[in-house]
Coordinates of C-alpha atoms and ligand atoms in Angstrom, one line a residue:
M1 CA 53.1 126.8 97.8
T2 CA 56.3 125.0 98.6
F3 CA 58.5 123.8 95.8
E4 CA 61.5 121.3 95.7
N5 CA 63.1 122.7 92.4
I6 CA 61.9 126.1 92.2
L7 CA 61.4 129.4 94.2
S8 CA 58.9 131.5 93.8
E9 CA 58.7 135.2 95.3
L10 CA 55.7 137.8 94.6
H11 CA 57.0 141.7 95.4
E12 CA 54.9 144.5 94.4
G13 CA 53.3 142.7 91.6
I14 CA 56.7 140.8 90.3
L15 CA 56.4 137.0 90.6
Q16 CA 60.2 136.2 90.4
I17 CA 60.3 132.4 89.5
T18 CA 63.9 130.8 89.8
I19 CA 64.7 127.4 88.5
N20 CA 66.7 126.0 91.4
R21 CA 68.8 123.0 90.6
P22 CA 72.3 124.6 90.4
S23 CA 74.2 121.4 90.9
K24 CA 72.8 120.2 87.7
L25 CA 72.7 123.5 86.4
N26 CA 68.9 124.1 86.7
A27 CA 68.4 121.1 84.1
L28 CA 64.6 120.5 83.6
N29 CA 63.8 117.3 85.1
K30 CA 60.1 115.9 85.2
E31 CA 59.4 117.3 88.5
T32 CA 60.6 120.8 87.9
I33 CA 58.7 121.3 84.6
S34 CA 55.8 120.3 86.8
E35 CA 56.5 122.4 89.4
L36 CA 57.0 125.3 87.0
H37 CA 53.4 124.5 85.4
E38 CA 52.1 124.5 88.8
A39 CA 53.7 127.9 89.8
F40 CA 52.2 129.8 86.5
A41 CA 48.7 128.3 87.0
D42 CA 48.6 129.8 90.2
A43 CA 50.2 133.1 89.1
R44 CA 47.3 133.1 86.4
E45 CA 44.6 133.1 89.3
D46 CA 46.5 135.3 91.6
N47 CA 45.1 139.4 90.9
D48 CA 48.8 140.2 92.5
V49 CA 50.7 138.8 90.1
K50 CA 51.2 141.3 87.0
V51 CA 54.5 140.3 85.6
I52 CA 56.4 137.1 85.7
I53 CA 60.6 137.3 85.7
L54 CA 62.0 133.8 85.2
T55 CA 65.6 133.1 86.0
G56 CA 67.9 130.6 86.9
S57 CA 69.6 130.0 90.4
G58 CA 73.2 130.3 90.9
E59 CA 75.5 132.3 88.4
K60 CA 76.2 129.6 85.8
A61 CA 73.3 128.8 84.4
F62 CA 69.9 129.7 83.1
V63 CA 69.0 125.8 82.3
A64 CA 71.2 123.8 80.8
G65 CA 68.6 121.8 79.0
A66 CA 66.3 118.9 80.0
D67 CA 67.9 116.7 82.5
I68 CA 69.4 114.1 80.2
S69 CA 69.4 111.5 82.7
E70 CA 66.0 111.2 83.0
F71 CA 65.3 110.2 79.3
S72 CA 68.4 108.2 78.0
D73 CA 66.6 104.7 77.9
F74 CA 63.4 106.1 76.8
S75 CA 61.7 104.4 74.0
T76 CA 59.8 106.3 70.8
E77 CA 56.5 106.3 72.4
E78 CA 57.8 107.9 75.8
G79 CA 60.4 110.4 73.7
G80 CA 57.4 111.6 72.0
E81 CA 55.0 111.8 74.6
L82 CA 58.2 113.5 76.6
A83 CA 57.8 116.0 73.9
A84 CA 54.1 116.3 73.9
Q85 CA 53.4 116.8 77.5
G86 CA 56.6 119.2 78.0
Q87 CA 55.3 121.5 75.3
A88 CA 51.3 121.5 77.0
K89 CA 52.5 121.8 80.4
L90 CA 55.3 124.4 80.3
F91 CA 56.3 125.8 77.1
D92 CA 53.3 126.6 75.0
Y93 CA 51.5 127.6 78.4
V94 CA 54.2 129.8 79.0
A95 CA 54.5 131.2 75.0
N96 CA 50.3 131.6 75.7
F97 CA 50.5 132.9 79.2
P98 CA 48.4 136.0 79.5
K99 CA 50.3 138.1 81.6
P100 CA 53.7 139.3 80.8
V101 CA 56.7 137.0 81.1
I102 CA 60.3 137.9 80.9
A103 CA 63.4 135.5 80.7
A104 CA 66.4 136.7 82.2
V105 CA 68.9 134.6 80.7
N106 CA 71.7 134.4 83.4
G107 CA 74.2 131.9 82.4
F108 CA 73.7 129.0 80.2
A109 CA 70.3 128.8 78.1
L110 CA 70.8 125.0 76.4
G111 CA 68.6 123.0 74.5
G112 CA 65.2 122.9 76.8
G113 CA 66.9 126.0 78.8
L114 CA 66.7 128.1 75.4
E115 CA 63.5 126.5 74.5
L116 CA 62.3 127.9 77.9
A117 CA 63.6 131.5 77.4
M118 CA 62.3 131.4 73.9
A119 CA 58.5 130.8 75.0
A120 CA 59.1 133.7 77.5
H121 CA 57.6 136.9 75.7
F122 CA 60.6 138.3 75.5
R123 CA 64.7 137.5 76.7
I124 CA 67.1 139.8 78.2
A125 CA 71.1 138.2 79.3
S126 CA 73.8 138.8 81.4
D127 CA 76.9 139.3 79.7
N128 CA 78.4 135.8 80.5
A129 CA 75.3 134.0 79.0
K130 CA 75.9 131.3 76.1
M131 CA 72.5 129.9 74.2
G132 CA 72.3 126.8 71.9
L133 CA 70.2 123.6 70.9
P134 CA 73.0 121.3 71.4
E135 CA 70.6 118.1 71.1
V136 CA 71.8 116.9 67.5
S137 CA 75.2 116.5 69.4
L138 CA 72.9 113.9 71.6
G139 CA 71.3 112.1 68.6
L140 CA 68.1 113.9 69.1
I141 CA 66.2 117.0 67.6
P142 CA 64.9 119.7 70.0
G143 CA 61.4 118.8 71.6
Y144 CA 60.5 121.5 73.4
G145 CA 59.5 124.0 70.4
G146 CA 63.0 125.2 69.5
T147 CA 62.7 123.9 65.9
Q148 CA 59.8 126.2 65.4
R149 CA 60.6 129.1 67.6
L150 CA 64.4 129.6 66.9
P151 CA 63.6 130.3 63.4
Q152 CA 61.1 132.6 64.1
L153 CA 63.6 135.0 66.5
V154 CA 66.6 134.5 64.5
G155 CA 65.6 133.7 61.0
K156 CA 65.6 130.2 59.1
G157 CA 69.5 130.3 57.9
R158 CA 70.9 131.1 61.6
A159 CA 68.6 128.6 63.5
M160 CA 69.4 125.9 61.1
E161 CA 73.5 126.7 61.4
M162 CA 72.9 126.7 65.3
I163 CA 71.0 123.3 65.4
M164 CA 72.9 121.6 62.9
T165 CA 76.4 123.2 64.8
A166 CA 75.3 122.3 68.3
G167 CA 77.3 125.2 68.6
M168 CA 76.5 128.0 71.5
I169 CA 76.4 131.9 71.0
D170 CA 77.8 134.4 73.4
A171 CA 75.4 137.1 74.6
T172 CA 76.6 139.8 72.2
Q173 CA 75.7 137.6 69.3
A174 CA 72.4 136.6 70.8
L175 CA 71.8 140.2 71.0
Q176 CA 72.8 140.6 67.2
Y177 CA 70.5 137.6 66.4
N178 CA 67.5 139.3 68.0
L179 CA 67.4 136.3 70.5
V180 CA 67.5 138.7 73.7
N181 CA 66.6 142.4 73.6
H182 CA 69.3 143.4 75.9
V183 CA 72.5 142.6 77.8
C184 CA 73.9 143.8 80.9
P185 CA 76.2 142.7 83.6
Q186 CA 75.3 139.8 85.9
D187 CA 74.5 141.6 88.9
E188 CA 72.3 144.0 87.2
L189 CA 70.4 141.5 85.4
L190 CA 67.5 141.0 87.7
D191 CA 67.4 144.8 88.8
F192 CA 67.2 145.7 84.6
A193 CA 64.5 143.1 84.5
E194 CA 62.4 144.9 87.0
K195 CA 62.9 147.9 85.7
L196 CA 61.2 146.6 82.8
A197 CA 58.4 145.0 84.9
N198 CA 57.6 148.1 86.4
K199 CA 57.4 150.1 83.1
I200 CA 55.1 147.2 81.6
M201 CA 52.7 147.3 85.0
K202 CA 52.0 151.0 84.3
N203 CA 50.3 150.4 81.3
S204 CA 46.8 148.6 81.1
L205 CA 47.5 144.7 81.7
V206 CA 44.1 143.9 80.4
A207 CA 45.2 145.1 77.0
I208 CA 48.7 143.6 77.5
S209 CA 46.9 140.3 77.8
A210 CA 44.8 141.1 74.4
A211 CA 48.1 142.1 72.9
I212 CA 50.1 138.7 73.8
K213 CA 47.1 136.9 72.4
A214 CA 47.1 138.9 69.2
V215 CA 50.9 139.0 68.6
N216 CA 51.0 134.9 69.5
A217 CA 48.0 134.4 66.6
N218 CA 50.9 135.5 64.1
F219 CA 52.5 132.7 64.6
E220 CA 49.7 130.2 64.9
D221 CA 48.9 127.7 62.0
G222 CA 45.3 128.7 60.5
V223 CA 44.7 131.6 62.5
N224 CA 44.4 135.1 61.0
G225 CA 46.6 137.1 63.3
F226 CA 44.8 140.6 61.3
E227 CA 41.3 139.2 62.2
I228 CA 42.4 138.3 66.2
E229 CA 43.8 141.9 66.4
I230 CA 40.4 143.4 65.0
E231 CA 38.4 140.9 67.5
E232 CA 40.7 142.1 70.9
F233 CA 40.9 145.6 69.5
G234 CA 37.1 146.3 69.4
R235 CA 36.9 144.1 72.7
S236 CA 38.8 146.9 74.4
F237 CA 36.5 149.4 74.2
G238 CA 34.6 147.1 76.6
T239 CA 37.0 147.6 79.2
E240 CA 37.1 149.6 82.5
D241 CA 40.8 150.2 81.8
F242 CA 39.7 151.6 78.0
K243 CA 37.6 154.1 80.0
E244 CA 40.2 155.1 82.7
G245 CA 43.1 155.2 79.9
T246 CA 41.1 158.0 77.8
S247 CA 39.7 159.7 80.3
A248 CA 43.1 160.3 82.2
F249 CA 44.7 161.2 78.9
L250 CA 42.0 163.8 78.2
N251 CA 42.2 165.2 81.9
K252 CA 46.1 165.4 81.4
R253 CA 46.7 163.0 84.6
K254 CA 48.5 159.7 84.7
A255 CA 45.8 156.9 84.4
D256 CA 45.4 154.5 87.2
F257 CA 44.0 151.4 85.4
P258 CA 41.8 149.1 87.3
G259 CA 42.7 146.1 85.5
E260 CA 39.2 145.5 84.2
Ligands
COA1 N1 71.1 117.3 82.0 C1 71.3 116.6 83.3 N2 72.2 117.1 84.0 C2 73.0 117.9 83.4 C3 72.8 118.8 82.2 C4 71.6 118.3 81.4 N3 71.3 119.1 80.4 N4 73.5 119.8 82.4 C5 74.5 120.0 83.2 N5 74.2 118.6 84.1 C6 75.1 118.3 85.7 C7 76.1 117.4 84.7 O1 75.6 116.2 84.4 C8 77.0 117.9 86.0 O2 76.4 117.1 87.5 P1 77.4 116.2 88.3 O3 78.0 117.1 88.9 O4 76.7 115.3 89.0 O5 77.9 115.2 87.7 C9 76.1 119.0 86.6 O6 75.3 119.5 86.1 C10 77.4 120.5 86.4 O7 77.7 120.2 85.3 P2 79.2 120.3 84.3 O8 79.0 119.3 82.8 O9 79.9 119.2 85.0 O10 79.3 121.7 84.4 P3 80.8 122.3 83.2 O11 81.0 123.8 83.4 O12 81.7 121.1 82.7 O13 79.9 122.2 81.7 C11 77.8 122.6 80.1 C12 78.5 122.9 81.3 C13 76.5 123.2 80.2 C14 78.7 123.0 79.0 C15 77.4 120.8 80.0 O14 76.9 120.7 81.6 C16 76.8 120.4 79.1 O15 77.0 120.2 78.1 N6 75.0 120.0 79.4 C17 74.3 119.5 78.8 C18 73.9 120.6 77.8 C19 72.8 119.8 76.7 O16 73.4 118.8 75.9 N7 71.5 120.2 76.9 C20 70.5 119.8 76.3 C21 70.0 118.6 76.8 S1 68.5 118.1 75.6

């Protein structure tokens, strides 16, 4: 599959998806969102893909937001449709993706860019990264999940301040806020992400998939996360990975998970 706006490269189980519109600071236009959806949908079916690293092209930006030039003349209905489609196609799709998704934030992550990073399962950032939700400076509010995911990650007060001021925080502050898990120099960011991906891949990806579902259940309306956990825990006992994991432990050897 060839894409116009993203690059996708698979290496030893790790799929790196790079948003590639550096002249527009990787802003998310409609086409890029569709291509990202397709790349994730392909990755879902591809057994060779174990972990996904999502990053931006160039040294300046992860993603500087939704492409403002595309929606400046939208009506109320078109605006609502833009958010609904984007959330379904990309942001919720990534958040509920059954394989681990790590966002490697390599510069500006603003508006839709920060929302995409927040939809990933966790984030690491380069020391030059800058993050914010500047939508109110455009007369908008975040529409790709930002009003929901930012308070979940940083707490309500900090999220309110970030959204109301439309300001940016740097990588150090993002780390203090728990918005990112780690910060490292820019030229080490992808290696660092790969190290984490390799560590993840040593474990049962079937179990990880179930864990993603159970953790996400905590944030779903009307869903009892504890019940989902019990269900997924029980289901784990029926997997080949469980048999391998426990027998490897009891036989004092390293597990070699079949991924079933
Ligand atoms: N949508 C569309 N184009 C964007 C964009 C966005 N969200 N963010 C950046 N670009 C484009 C710029 O228009 C410019 O294009 P041009 O060279 O054709 O004029 C190019 O990317 C480079 O951006 P520029 O503004 O010149 O870089 P800068 O270093 O001076 O400033 C930012 C960087 C990130 C501070 C600035 O680009 C910015 O504020 N972007 C918008 C952020 C935003 O509000 N995002 C939320 C959208 S809902």
